[in-house]
CSV table of C-alpha atoms in Angstrom, one decimal:
chain,number,residue,atom,x,y,z
A,1,UNK,CA,26.6,-67.3,89.2
A,2,UNK,CA,27.2,-68.2,93.2
A,3,UNK,CA,28.5,-66.2,96.0
A,4,UNK,CA,31.9,-67.9,96.3
A,5,UNK,CA,32.5,-66.7,92.6
A,6,UNK,CA,31.6,-63.7,93.2
A,7,UNK,CA,33.7,-62.9,96.2
A,8,UNK,CA,36.5,-64.7,94.0
A,9,UNK,CA,36.1,-62.1,91.8
A,10,UNK,CA,35.8,-59.1,94.3
A,11,UNK,CA,38.8,-60.4,96.2
A,12,UNK,CA,40.7,-60.4,92.6
A,13,UNK,CA,39.6,-57.1,91.9
A,14,UNK,CA,40.6,-55.4,95.2
A,15,UNK,CA,44.3,-57.2,94.8
A,16,UNK,CA,45.0,-56.0,91.2
A,17,UNK,CA,44.0,-52.1,93.0
A,18,UNK,CA,45.7,-52.5,95.5
A,19,UNK,CA,49.1,-53.5,93.2
A,20,UNK,CA,48.1,-50.8,90.8
A,21,UNK,CA,48.0,-48.3,93.8
A,22,UNK,CA,50.8,-49.4,94.9
A,23,UNK,CA,52.7,-48.9,92.1
A,24,UNK,CA,52.0,-45.0,91.9
A,25,UNK,CA,52.4,-44.3,95.8
A,26,UNK,CA,56.1,-42.9,96.9
A,27,UNK,CA,57.3,-43.6,100.3
A,28,UNK,CA,59.1,-40.8,102.9
A,29,UNK,CA,62.5,-41.3,103.3
A,30,UNK,CA,64.6,-39.7,106.3
A,31,UNK,CA,68.6,-39.8,106.9
A,32,UNK,CA,69.7,-41.5,110.0
A,33,UNK,CA,73.3,-40.6,111.2
A,34,UNK,CA,75.2,-42.4,113.3
A,35,UNK,CA,73.6,-43.4,117.0
A,36,UNK,CA,73.4,-45.3,119.8
A,37,UNK,CA,70.7,-46.9,121.4
A,38,UNK,CA,71.4,-48.2,124.9
A,39,UNK,CA,70.2,-50.6,127.6
A,40,UNK,CA,69.2,-49.5,131.0
A,41,UNK,CA,72.0,-50.9,132.5
A,42,UNK,CA,74.8,-50.1,130.3
A,43,UNK,CA,72.8,-46.6,130.4
A,44,UNK,CA,73.7,-46.4,134.1
A,45,UNK,CA,77.3,-47.6,134.0
A,46,UNK,CA,77.7,-44.5,131.1
A,47,UNK,CA,76.1,-41.8,132.8
A,48,UNK,CA,75.5,-42.7,136.3
A,49,UNK,CA,73.1,-45.2,139.1
A,50,UNK,CA,69.8,-44.2,138.0
A,51,UNK,CA,70.3,-41.8,135.1
A,52,UNK,CA,67.4,-41.4,132.6
A,53,UNK,CA,67.4,-40.1,129.2
A,54,UNK,CA,66.1,-36.5,129.0
A,55,UNK,CA,64.2,-35.7,125.4
A,56,UNK,CA,66.0,-33.3,122.8
A,57,UNK,CA,63.3,-34.3,120.1
A,58,UNK,CA,60.6,-36.7,119.3
A,59,UNK,CA,61.6,-39.3,116.0
A,60,UNK,CA,59.2,-39.6,113.1
A,61,UNK,CA,58.2,-43.4,114.8
A,62,UNK,CA,55.7,-43.2,117.1
A,63,UNK,CA,57.3,-43.1,121.3
A,64,UNK,CA,61.1,-42.8,119.8
A,65,UNK,CA,63.1,-39.5,120.4
A,66,UNK,CA,66.6,-38.2,120.1
A,67,UNK,CA,68.3,-37.6,123.1
A,68,UNK,CA,69.9,-34.8,125.1
A,69,UNK,CA,73.1,-37.2,125.6
A,70,UNK,CA,76.0,-38.1,123.5
A,71,UNK,CA,78.9,-40.9,123.7
A,72,UNK,CA,82.3,-41.3,122.1
A,73,UNK,CA,83.0,-44.7,120.6
A,74,UNK,CA,86.3,-46.0,120.1
A,75,UNK,CA,87.6,-48.6,118.0
A,76,UNK,CA,91.2,-50.0,117.0
A,77,UNK,CA,92.0,-47.2,114.7
A,78,UNK,CA,90.0,-44.1,116.2
A,79,UNK,CA,86.8,-42.5,117.6
A,80,UNK,CA,84.0,-40.8,116.7
A,81,UNK,CA,82.5,-38.3,119.3
A,82,UNK,CA,79.0,-37.1,120.6
A,83,UNK,CA,77.3,-40.3,119.2
A,84,UNK,CA,73.7,-39.3,119.7
A,85,UNK,CA,71.5,-41.8,122.1
A,86,UNK,CA,68.6,-42.6,121.1
A,87,UNK,CA,65.5,-43.2,123.9
A,88,UNK,CA,64.2,-44.9,125.6
A,89,UNK,CA,66.3,-47.5,126.9
A,90,UNK,CA,66.2,-51.2,125.2
A,91,UNK,CA,67.1,-54.5,126.7
A,92,UNK,CA,70.4,-54.4,124.6
A,93,UNK,CA,73.0,-51.6,123.6
A,94,UNK,CA,73.3,-51.3,119.4
A,95,UNK,CA,75.4,-48.7,118.2
A,96,UNK,CA,74.7,-47.6,114.3
A,97,UNK,CA,77.2,-46.2,111.9
A,98,UNK,CA,77.8,-46.4,108.3
A,99,UNK,CA,81.0,-47.7,106.2
A,100,UNK,CA,82.5,-44.5,106.2
A,101,UNK,CA,82.2,-44.4,109.9
A,102,UNK,CA,83.6,-47.7,110.1
A,103,UNK,CA,86.6,-47.2,107.8
A,104,UNK,CA,87.9,-44.3,110.2
A,105,UNK,CA,87.2,-46.9,113.8
A,106,UNK,CA,89.4,-49.7,112.2
A,107,UNK,CA,86.4,-51.6,112.6
A,108,UNK,CA,84.3,-54.1,110.0
A,109,UNK,CA,80.8,-54.1,111.1
A,110,UNK,CA,78.2,-56.2,109.2
A,111,UNK,CA,74.8,-55.1,107.5
A,112,UNK,CA,72.4,-56.0,109.4
A,113,UNK,CA,68.8,-55.6,110.5
A,114,UNK,CA,68.3,-53.2,113.5
A,115,UNK,CA,68.1,-56.1,116.0
A,116,UNK,CA,70.3,-58.3,114.8
A,117,UNK,CA,73.3,-58.3,116.7
A,118,UNK,CA,74.5,-61.6,117.4
A,119,UNK,CA,78.0,-61.9,116.4
A,120,UNK,CA,78.4,-58.2,115.4
A,121,UNK,CA,81.4,-56.1,115.6
A,122,UNK,CA,82.7,-55.2,118.9
A,123,UNK,CA,83.3,-51.5,120.5
A,124,UNK,CA,84.0,-49.1,123.0
A,125,UNK,CA,81.6,-46.9,124.7
A,126,UNK,CA,82.9,-44.0,126.2
A,127,UNK,CA,80.0,-42.0,128.6
A,128,UNK,CA,80.8,-39.2,131.1
A,129,UNK,CA,81.0,-41.3,134.1
A,130,UNK,CA,82.7,-44.4,132.8
A,131,UNK,CA,83.4,-46.6,129.5
A,132,UNK,CA,82.4,-49.8,128.7
A,133,UNK,CA,83.8,-52.6,126.0
A,134,UNK,CA,81.1,-54.7,124.1
A,135,UNK,CA,81.9,-57.8,122.6
A,136,UNK,CA,79.2,-56.9,119.8
A,137,UNK,CA,76.7,-54.5,119.0
A,138,UNK,CA,77.9,-52.8,116.4
A,139,UNK,CA,76.1,-52.9,112.9
A,140,UNK,CA,75.4,-51.0,109.4
A,141,UNK,CA,72.1,-50.8,109.5
A,142,UNK,CA,70.3,-52.3,106.8
A,143,UNK,CA,68.0,-49.9,104.7
A,144,UNK,CA,64.7,-50.5,105.6
A,145,UNK,CA,60.9,-49.1,105.3
A,146,UNK,CA,59.0,-48.7,108.4
A,147,UNK,CA,55.1,-49.5,107.7
A,148,UNK,CA,51.9,-50.4,109.1
A,149,UNK,CA,49.9,-53.8,108.3
A,150,UNK,CA,47.3,-51.2,106.1
A,151,UNK,CA,50.3,-49.6,104.5
A,152,UNK,CA,52.1,-53.3,103.7
A,153,UNK,CA,48.3,-54.1,102.1
A,154,UNK,CA,48.5,-51.2,99.8
A,155,UNK,CA,51.8,-51.7,98.5
A,156,UNK,CA,51.1,-55.3,98.0
A,157,UNK,CA,54.4,-56.4,100.7
A,158,UNK,CA,54.7,-58.4,103.3
A,159,UNK,CA,57.0,-58.1,106.5
A,160,UNK,CA,60.5,-59.1,105.7
A,161,UNK,CA,60.4,-59.2,102.1
A,162,UNK,CA,63.3,-57.0,100.4
A,163,UNK,CA,62.2,-54.5,97.7
A,164,UNK,CA,63.7,-51.9,95.4
A,165,UNK,CA,63.2,-48.2,95.7
A,166,UNK,CA,63.9,-45.5,93.1
A,167,UNK,CA,65.0,-42.4,94.2
A,168,UNK,CA,64.8,-39.2,91.6
A,169,UNK,CA,65.9,-35.9,91.8
A,170,UNK,CA,69.7,-34.4,90.7
A,171,UNK,CA,71.1,-37.7,91.4
A,172,UNK,CA,69.1,-40.1,90.6
A,173,UNK,CA,69.6,-44.0,92.4
A,174,UNK,CA,68.0,-47.4,93.0
A,175,UNK,CA,68.9,-48.7,95.7
A,176,UNK,CA,68.2,-52.7,96.0
A,177,UNK,CA,67.7,-55.0,99.4
A,178,UNK,CA,65.3,-52.8,101.2
A,179,UNK,CA,63.6,-54.5,103.9
A,180,UNK,CA,60.1,-54.4,104.8
A,181,UNK,CA,59.6,-53.8,108.5
A,182,UNK,CA,56.0,-54.2,109.6
A,183,UNK,CA,54.2,-53.3,113.0
A,184,UNK,CA,51.1,-51.6,114.3
A,185,UNK,CA,54.0,-49.1,116.3
A,186,UNK,CA,55.8,-48.0,112.7
A,187,UNK,CA,54.9,-44.8,111.0
A,188,UNK,CA,55.4,-45.0,106.7
A,189,UNK,CA,58.9,-44.2,106.4
A,190,UNK,CA,62.4,-45.4,104.4
A,191,UNK,CA,65.3,-45.0,106.3
A,192,UNK,CA,69.0,-44.5,105.1
A,193,UNK,CA,72.5,-44.0,105.9
A,194,UNK,CA,74.6,-41.3,105.6
A,195,UNK,CA,76.3,-42.8,102.9
A,196,UNK,CA,73.6,-43.8,101.0
A,197,UNK,CA,71.8,-40.9,101.5
A,198,UNK,CA,75.2,-39.0,99.9
A,199,UNK,CA,75.2,-41.1,96.8
A,200,UNK,CA,71.7,-39.9,96.2
A,201,UNK,CA,71.3,-36.3,97.2
A,202,UNK,CA,69.0,-37.7,99.2
A,203,UNK,CA,67.5,-35.5,102.1
A,204,UNK,CA,64.6,-35.6,104.5
A,205,UNK,CA,62.0,-34.3,101.9
A,206,UNK,CA,63.3,-36.9,99.6
A,207,UNK,CA,60.6,-39.4,98.7
A,208,UNK,CA,61.5,-43.2,96.6
A,209,UNK,CA,59.3,-45.3,94.5
A,210,UNK,CA,58.9,-48.6,95.9
A,211,UNK,CA,59.2,-51.6,93.5
A,212,UNK,CA,59.0,-55.2,94.2
A,213,UNK,CA,61.7,-57.4,92.5
A,214,UNK,CA,59.0,-58.9,90.2
A,215,UNK,CA,58.3,-55.6,88.5
A,216,UNK,CA,59.7,-53.0,86.4
A,217,UNK,CA,61.3,-49.3,87.0
């Protein structure tokens, strides 16, 4: 048997072992409540010139933190106070809410991947030093899984792929169209919003089983 044939067999075995391993692996989960990412300019407009966010607590994703600062977001029908700002400051402002929040605000934000705010819903932001009307930036975040390239290999998935996640428990639930996001900056974790968490009694201690669409539960 020549070297190329042996290499092909080895690669096939590794692939099959990886796929089998992925089917048995679970994904830790986190519940993402309503929050806001602010650009540097918008941060200063709301909190004052030269203002810097102050850290309240580190988040699970490396380099990310919950700030002590919060804002009020205002829609045509109502408002939500004490919306947590997450740091560090970004290049663009994005506000993430649940569908329940959107009803209270009287707005219709699209379901989007974080960072995709083009043509999203408008929202007014109110801080201690000023207010802003944003023509776009309000979204409902697509349920997603952060992972490294090694995790992606282990689960046999790729960046941008959609999968299903089964969460067992007191109220079992299957979440569909969960987006895979791969980056060396990430730590393995699935993020759902409060509506999704409430539907399945999901907490920060929950784990889900990743299922590729061609597989059966």
